[in-house]
Short mmCIF file of C-alpha atoms in Angstrom, two decimals:
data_model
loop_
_atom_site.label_atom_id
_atom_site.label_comp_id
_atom_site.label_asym_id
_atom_site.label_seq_id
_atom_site.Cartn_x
_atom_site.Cartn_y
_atom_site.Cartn_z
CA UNK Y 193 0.00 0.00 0.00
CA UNK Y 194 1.09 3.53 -1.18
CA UNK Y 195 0.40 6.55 0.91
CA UNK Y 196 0.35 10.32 0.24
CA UNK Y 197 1.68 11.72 3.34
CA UNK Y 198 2.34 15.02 2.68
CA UNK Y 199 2.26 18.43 0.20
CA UNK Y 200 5.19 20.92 0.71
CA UNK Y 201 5.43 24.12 -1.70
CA UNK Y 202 9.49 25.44 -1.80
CA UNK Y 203 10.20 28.80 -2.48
CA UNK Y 204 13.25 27.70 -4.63
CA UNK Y 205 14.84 24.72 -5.72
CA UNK Y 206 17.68 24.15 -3.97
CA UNK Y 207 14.94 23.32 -1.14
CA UNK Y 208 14.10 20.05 -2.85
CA UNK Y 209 15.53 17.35 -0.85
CA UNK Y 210 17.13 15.01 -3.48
CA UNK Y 211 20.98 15.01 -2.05
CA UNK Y 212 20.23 12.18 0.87
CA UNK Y 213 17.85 9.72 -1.12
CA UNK Y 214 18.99 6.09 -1.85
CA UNK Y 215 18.01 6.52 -5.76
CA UNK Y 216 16.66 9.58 -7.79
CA UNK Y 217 14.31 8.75 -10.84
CA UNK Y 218 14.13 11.43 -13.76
CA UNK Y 219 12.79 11.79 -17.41
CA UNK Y 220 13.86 13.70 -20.66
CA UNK Y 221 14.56 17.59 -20.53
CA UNK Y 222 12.06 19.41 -22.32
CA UNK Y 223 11.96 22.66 -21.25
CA UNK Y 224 13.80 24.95 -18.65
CA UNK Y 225 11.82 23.52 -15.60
CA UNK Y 226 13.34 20.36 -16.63
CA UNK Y 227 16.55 21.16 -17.38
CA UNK Y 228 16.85 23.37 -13.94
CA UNK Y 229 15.80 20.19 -11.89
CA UNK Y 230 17.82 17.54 -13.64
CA UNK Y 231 20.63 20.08 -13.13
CA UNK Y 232 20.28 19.83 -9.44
CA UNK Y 233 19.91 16.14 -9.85
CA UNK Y 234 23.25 15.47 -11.69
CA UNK Y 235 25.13 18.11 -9.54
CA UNK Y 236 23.76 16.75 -6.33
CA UNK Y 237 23.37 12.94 -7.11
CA UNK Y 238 24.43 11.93 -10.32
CA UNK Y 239 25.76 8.55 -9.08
CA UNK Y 240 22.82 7.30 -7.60
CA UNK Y 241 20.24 8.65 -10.46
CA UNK Y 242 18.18 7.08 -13.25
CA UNK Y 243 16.85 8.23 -16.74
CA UNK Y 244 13.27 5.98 -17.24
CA UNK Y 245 11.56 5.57 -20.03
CA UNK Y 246 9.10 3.37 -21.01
CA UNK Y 247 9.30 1.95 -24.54
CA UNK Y 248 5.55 1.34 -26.03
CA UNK Y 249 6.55 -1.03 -28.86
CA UNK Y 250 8.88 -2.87 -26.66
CA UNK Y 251 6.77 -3.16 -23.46
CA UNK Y 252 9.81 -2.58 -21.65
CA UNK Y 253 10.59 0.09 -19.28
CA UNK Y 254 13.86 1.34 -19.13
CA UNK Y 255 16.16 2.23 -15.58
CA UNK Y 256 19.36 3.60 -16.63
CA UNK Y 257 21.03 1.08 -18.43
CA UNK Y 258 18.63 -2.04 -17.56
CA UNK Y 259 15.96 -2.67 -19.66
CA UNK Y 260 13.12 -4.50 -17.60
CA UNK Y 261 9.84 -6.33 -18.31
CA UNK Y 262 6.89 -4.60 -16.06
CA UNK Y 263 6.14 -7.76 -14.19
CA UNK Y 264 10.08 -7.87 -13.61
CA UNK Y 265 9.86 -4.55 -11.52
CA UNK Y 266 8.49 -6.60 -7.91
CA UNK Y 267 12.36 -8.25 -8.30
CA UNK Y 268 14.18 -5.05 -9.94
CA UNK Y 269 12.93 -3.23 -6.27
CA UNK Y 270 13.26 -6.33 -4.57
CA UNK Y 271 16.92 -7.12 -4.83
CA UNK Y 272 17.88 -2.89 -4.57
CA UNK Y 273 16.19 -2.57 -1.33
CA UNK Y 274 16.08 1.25 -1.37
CA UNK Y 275 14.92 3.32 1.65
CA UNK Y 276 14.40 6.34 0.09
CA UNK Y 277 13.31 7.24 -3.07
CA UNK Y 278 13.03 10.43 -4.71
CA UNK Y 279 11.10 10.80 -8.26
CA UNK Y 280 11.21 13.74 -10.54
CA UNK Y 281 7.72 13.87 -12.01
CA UNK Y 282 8.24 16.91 -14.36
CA UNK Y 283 10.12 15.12 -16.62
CA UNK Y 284 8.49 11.63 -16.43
CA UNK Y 285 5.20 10.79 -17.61
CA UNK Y 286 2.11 8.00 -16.65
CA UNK Y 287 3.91 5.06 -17.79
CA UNK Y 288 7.01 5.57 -15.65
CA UNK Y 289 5.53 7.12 -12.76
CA UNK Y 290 2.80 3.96 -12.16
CA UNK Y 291 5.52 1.48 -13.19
CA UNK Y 292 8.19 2.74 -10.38
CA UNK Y 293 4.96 3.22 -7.75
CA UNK Y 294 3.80 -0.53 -9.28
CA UNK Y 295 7.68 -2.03 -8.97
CA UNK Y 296 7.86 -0.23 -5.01
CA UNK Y 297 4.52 -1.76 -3.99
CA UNK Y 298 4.40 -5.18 -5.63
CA UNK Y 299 7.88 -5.76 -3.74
CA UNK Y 300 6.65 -5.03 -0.37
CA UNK Y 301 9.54 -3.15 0.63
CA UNK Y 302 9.18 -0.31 3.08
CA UNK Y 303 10.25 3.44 2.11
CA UNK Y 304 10.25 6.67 2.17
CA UNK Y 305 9.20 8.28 -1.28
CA UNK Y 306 9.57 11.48 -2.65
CA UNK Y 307 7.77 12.92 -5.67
CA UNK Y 308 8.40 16.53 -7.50
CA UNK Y 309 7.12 18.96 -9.49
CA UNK Y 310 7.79 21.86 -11.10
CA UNK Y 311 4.98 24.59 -12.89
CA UNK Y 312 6.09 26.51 -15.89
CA UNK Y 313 5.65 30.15 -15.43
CA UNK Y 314 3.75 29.89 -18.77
CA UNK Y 315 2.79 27.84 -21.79
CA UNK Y 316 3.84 28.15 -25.38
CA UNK Y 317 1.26 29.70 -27.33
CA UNK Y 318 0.32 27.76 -30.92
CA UNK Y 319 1.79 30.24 -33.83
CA UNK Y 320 -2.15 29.81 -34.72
CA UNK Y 321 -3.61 31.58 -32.16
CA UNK Y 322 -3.66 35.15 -31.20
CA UNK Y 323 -1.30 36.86 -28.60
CA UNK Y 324 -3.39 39.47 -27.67
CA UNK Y 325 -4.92 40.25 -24.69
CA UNK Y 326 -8.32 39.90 -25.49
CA UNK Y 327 -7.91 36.83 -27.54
CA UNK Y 328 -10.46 34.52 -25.82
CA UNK Y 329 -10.84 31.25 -25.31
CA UNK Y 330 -11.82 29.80 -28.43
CA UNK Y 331 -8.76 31.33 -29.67
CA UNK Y 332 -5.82 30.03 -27.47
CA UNK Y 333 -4.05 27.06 -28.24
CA UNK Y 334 -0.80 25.51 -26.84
CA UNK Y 335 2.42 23.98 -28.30
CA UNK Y 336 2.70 20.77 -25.97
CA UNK Y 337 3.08 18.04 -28.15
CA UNK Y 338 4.20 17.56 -31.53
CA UNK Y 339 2.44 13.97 -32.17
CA UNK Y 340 0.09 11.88 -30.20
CA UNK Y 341 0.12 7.63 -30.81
CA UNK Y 342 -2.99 5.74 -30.65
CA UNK Y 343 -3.75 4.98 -27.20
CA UNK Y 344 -3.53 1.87 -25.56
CA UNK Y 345 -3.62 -0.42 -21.89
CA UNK Y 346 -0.20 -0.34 -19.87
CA UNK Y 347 0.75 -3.65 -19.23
CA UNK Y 348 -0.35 -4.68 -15.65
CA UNK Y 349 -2.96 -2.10 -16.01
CA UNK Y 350 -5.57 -3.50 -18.66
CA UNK Y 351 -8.92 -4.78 -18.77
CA UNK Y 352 -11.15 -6.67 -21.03
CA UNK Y 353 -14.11 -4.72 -23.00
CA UNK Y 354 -14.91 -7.62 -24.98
CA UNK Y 355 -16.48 -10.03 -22.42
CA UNK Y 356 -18.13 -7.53 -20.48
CA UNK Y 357 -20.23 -4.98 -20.45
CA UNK Y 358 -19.30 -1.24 -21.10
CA UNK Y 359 -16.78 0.20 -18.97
CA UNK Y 360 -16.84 3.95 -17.83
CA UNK Y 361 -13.86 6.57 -18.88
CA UNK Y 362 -12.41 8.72 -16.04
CA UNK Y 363 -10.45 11.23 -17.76
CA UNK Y 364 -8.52 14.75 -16.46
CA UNK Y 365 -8.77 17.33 -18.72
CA UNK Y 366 -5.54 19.49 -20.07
CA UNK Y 367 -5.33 22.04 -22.58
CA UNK Y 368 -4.79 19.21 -25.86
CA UNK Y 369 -8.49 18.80 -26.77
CA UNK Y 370 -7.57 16.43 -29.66
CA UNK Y 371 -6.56 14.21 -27.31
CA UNK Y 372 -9.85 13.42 -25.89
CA UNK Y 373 -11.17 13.78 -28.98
CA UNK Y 374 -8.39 10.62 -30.59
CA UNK Y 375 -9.59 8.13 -27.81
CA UNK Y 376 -13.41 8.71 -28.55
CA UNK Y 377 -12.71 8.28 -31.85
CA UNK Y 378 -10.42 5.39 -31.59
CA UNK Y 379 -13.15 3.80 -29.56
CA UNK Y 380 -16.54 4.87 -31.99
CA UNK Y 381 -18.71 4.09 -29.13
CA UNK Y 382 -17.37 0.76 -28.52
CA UNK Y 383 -15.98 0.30 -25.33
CA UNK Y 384 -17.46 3.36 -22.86
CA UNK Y 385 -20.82 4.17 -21.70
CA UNK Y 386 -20.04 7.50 -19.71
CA UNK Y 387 -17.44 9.58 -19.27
CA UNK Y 388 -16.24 11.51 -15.78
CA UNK Y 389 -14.34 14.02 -16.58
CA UNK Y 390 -12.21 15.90 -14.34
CA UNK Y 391 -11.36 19.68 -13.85
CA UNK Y 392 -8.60 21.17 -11.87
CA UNK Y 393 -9.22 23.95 -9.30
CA UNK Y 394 -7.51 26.14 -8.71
CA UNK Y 395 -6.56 26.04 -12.11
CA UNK Y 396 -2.50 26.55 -13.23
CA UNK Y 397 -3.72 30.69 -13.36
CA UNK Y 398 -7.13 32.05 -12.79
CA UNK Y 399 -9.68 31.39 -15.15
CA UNK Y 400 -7.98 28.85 -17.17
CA UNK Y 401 -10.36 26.20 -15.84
CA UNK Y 402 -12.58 27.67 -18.61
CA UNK Y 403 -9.99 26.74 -21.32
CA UNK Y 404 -10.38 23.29 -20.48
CA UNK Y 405 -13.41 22.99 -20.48
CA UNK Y 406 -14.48 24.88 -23.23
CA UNK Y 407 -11.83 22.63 -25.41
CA UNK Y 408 -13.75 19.26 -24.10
CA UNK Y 409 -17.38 20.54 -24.04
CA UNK Y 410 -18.02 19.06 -27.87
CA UNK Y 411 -17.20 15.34 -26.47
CA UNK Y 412 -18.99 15.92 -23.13
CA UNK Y 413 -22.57 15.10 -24.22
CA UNK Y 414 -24.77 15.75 -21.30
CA UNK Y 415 -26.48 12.28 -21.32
CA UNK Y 416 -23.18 10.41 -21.26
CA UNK Y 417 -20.69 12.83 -19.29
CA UNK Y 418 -20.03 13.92 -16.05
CA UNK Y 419 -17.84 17.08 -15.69
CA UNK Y 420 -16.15 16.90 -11.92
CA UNK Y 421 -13.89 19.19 -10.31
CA UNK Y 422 -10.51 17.60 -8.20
CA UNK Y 423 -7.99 19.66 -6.29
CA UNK Y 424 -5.42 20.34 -8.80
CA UNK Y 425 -2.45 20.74 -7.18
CA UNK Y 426 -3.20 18.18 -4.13
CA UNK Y 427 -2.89 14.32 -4.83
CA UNK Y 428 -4.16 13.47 -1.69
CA UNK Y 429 -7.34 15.49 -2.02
CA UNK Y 430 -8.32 13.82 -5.29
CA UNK Y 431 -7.07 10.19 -4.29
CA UNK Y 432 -9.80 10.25 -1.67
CA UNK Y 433 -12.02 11.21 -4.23
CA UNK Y 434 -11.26 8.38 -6.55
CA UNK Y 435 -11.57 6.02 -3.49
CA UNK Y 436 -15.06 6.34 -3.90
CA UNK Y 437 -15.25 4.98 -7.13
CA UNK Y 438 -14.26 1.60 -4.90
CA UNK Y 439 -17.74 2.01 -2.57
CA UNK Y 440 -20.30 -0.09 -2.81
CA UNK Y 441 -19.15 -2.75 -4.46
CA UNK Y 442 -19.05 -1.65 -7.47
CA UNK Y 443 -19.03 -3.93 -10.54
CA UNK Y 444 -18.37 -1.49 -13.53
CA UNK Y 445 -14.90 -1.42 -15.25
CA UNK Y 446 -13.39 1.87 -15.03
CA UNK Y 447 -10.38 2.70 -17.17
CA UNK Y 448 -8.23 5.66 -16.58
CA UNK Y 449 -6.89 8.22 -19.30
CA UNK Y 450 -4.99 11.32 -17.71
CA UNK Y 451 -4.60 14.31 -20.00
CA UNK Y 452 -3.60 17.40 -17.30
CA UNK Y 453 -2.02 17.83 -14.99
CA UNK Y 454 0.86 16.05 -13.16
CA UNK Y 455 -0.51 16.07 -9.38
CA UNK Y 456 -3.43 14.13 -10.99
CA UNK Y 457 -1.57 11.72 -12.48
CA UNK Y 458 0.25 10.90 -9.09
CA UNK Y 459 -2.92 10.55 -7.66
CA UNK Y 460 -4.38 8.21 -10.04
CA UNK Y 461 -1.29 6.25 -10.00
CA UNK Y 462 -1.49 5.64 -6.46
CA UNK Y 463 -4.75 4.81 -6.52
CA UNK Y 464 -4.43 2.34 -9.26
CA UNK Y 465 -1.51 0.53 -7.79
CA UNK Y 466 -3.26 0.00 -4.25
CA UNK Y 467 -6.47 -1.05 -5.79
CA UNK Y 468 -4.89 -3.87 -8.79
CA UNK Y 469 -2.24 -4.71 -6.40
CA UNK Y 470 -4.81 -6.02 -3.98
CA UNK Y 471 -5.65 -9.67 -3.82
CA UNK Y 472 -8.51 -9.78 -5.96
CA UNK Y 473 -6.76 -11.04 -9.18
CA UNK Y 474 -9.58 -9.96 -11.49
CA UNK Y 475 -8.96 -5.80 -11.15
CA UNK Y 476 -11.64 -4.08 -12.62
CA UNK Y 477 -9.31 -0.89 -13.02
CA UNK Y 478 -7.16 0.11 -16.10
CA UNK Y 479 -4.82 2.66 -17.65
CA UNK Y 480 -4.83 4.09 -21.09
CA UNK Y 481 -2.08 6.11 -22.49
CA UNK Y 482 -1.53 7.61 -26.22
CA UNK Y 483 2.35 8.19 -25.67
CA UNK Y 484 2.57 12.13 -26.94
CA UNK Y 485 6.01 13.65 -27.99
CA UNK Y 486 6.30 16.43 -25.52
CA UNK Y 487 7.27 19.89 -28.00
CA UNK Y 488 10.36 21.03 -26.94
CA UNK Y 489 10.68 24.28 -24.62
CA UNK Y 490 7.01 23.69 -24.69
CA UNK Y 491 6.49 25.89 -21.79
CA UNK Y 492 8.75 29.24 -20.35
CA UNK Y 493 10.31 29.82 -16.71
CA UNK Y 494 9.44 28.04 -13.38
CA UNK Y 495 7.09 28.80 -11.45
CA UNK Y 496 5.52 26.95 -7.74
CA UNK Y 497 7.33 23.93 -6.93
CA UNK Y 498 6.06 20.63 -4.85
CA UNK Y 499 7.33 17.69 -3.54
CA UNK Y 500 4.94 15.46 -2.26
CA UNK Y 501 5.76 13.01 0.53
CA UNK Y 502 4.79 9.56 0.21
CA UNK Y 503 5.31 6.09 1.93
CA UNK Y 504 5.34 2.59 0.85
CA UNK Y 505 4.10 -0.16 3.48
#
């Protein structure tokens, strides 16, 4: 079992506490958030650090130079029996973040973990929309990605549509409609019955809960969507609120597809590793992910920066 402990905000980064952790996990530099934090990482504990990536054609996640099958992970934590972990979520996305949480909890091993995250100070705007300041909106777009896959279940993390009945779609929204819009496509009707779809608040600046949901609203048909607002920059908050998806015995299939925010996806991470982890074998929780090619210097500056405290018992 993986528990959010605690949130801490840092007035700069050299307040993150990386130095005295057993092992530091980080992703690809993308933009100068990145590239400040992986900076600290490298100065601070470059022996003990990690690039992860997971590889979608390969089904193989890669930690530093080992290149490990999912269901490998309960023996790749196993055998390192670390104490402390810290994670660098800025730079690592769904696939690595619920595969280290998955690998920490499936091994049983006690410790302390550390998660971060930085904000940009602001988003690239798309050369398509308008700069001014009374551009509304319709009108704003952002440079995030450069290509989006198909999506598809993480191993681990999948369940089956075709032997039972429809499943429901919990989704958080971003600022990529076309993302949404991809999976509903990709699914014509097929495999969901509803959709919950959830809204950040406070939103990353004032207001621009409006963006996302004005981007979403043509998917969100009233007789088959539920618009829902989480805490956006507290994990805990929101995995309490996903714990209720668990009451009553519920026998629906629900299938997870994070599009915004990073907090979120720590929360539904956790969430989804206590709850398949458990020892029903038949899980009726799943993860989707469309693997997007983050733009680079998609975003400009840093701006608040977590670090949420978590342990693993």
């Amino acid at each position: 079992m993986i528990k959010i402990k605690n949130i801490h905000e840092h007035d700069v980064l050299e307040e993150l506490p990386i130095s005295h952790k057993d092992v530091v996990f980080y992703g690809a530099e993308v933009d100068i958030r990145t590239k400040a934090v992986l900076e600290k990482i490298s100065a601070e504990c470059n022996s003990n650090s990690y690039f992860v990536k997971y590889d979608k054609d390969s089904f193989r996640l890669q930690i530093g130079k080992e290149i490990i099958s999912p269901r490998k992970l309960e023996e790749y934590f196993h055998d390192k029996k670390y104490n402390s972990i810290f994670i660098e979520a800025t730079s690592l996305d769904l696939p690595e973040i619920l595969y280290i949480l998955a690998g920490i909890s499936l091994s049983k091993c006690s410790c302390d973990i550390t998660i971060s995250y930085l904000e940009p100070d602001d988003y690239q705007r798309s050369n398509h929309s308008s700069d001014r300041a009374e551009s509304s909106i319709q009108e704003q777009e952002f440079n995030l990605s450069d290509n989006q896959g198909n999506f598809g279940y993480l191993p681990l993390f999948a369940v089956n549509n075709s032997q039972t009945s429809k499943s429901t779609l919990v989704t958080t929204l971003g600022f990529e409609s076309s993302r949404l819009g991809q999976l509903l496509a990709q699914d014509d009707g097929y495999a969901y019955e509803r959709i919950e779809a959830y809204v950040g608040l406070p939103a990353y600046k004032p207001g621009w809960e409006n963006r996302a949901i004005y981007k979403h609203m043509r998917y969100l048909s009233p007789d088959s969507a539920e618009l829902k607002l989480f805490p956006a920059c507290n994990p805990y908050e929101f995995a309490k609120l996903l714990r209720k998806l668990t009451k009553g015995n519920q026998q629906k299939q629900i299938v997870f597809a994070p599009m915004g925010t990073k907090p979120a996806v720590i929360a539904i991470s956790t969430f989804l590793v206590n709850e398949c982890f458990k020892h029903n074998p038949t899980s009726k929780f799943g993860a989707l992910y469309d693997f997007p090619e983050k733009s680079l210097n998609r975003s400009t500056g840093v701006g608040k920066i977590y670090s949420y405290s978590l342990e693993s018992r």
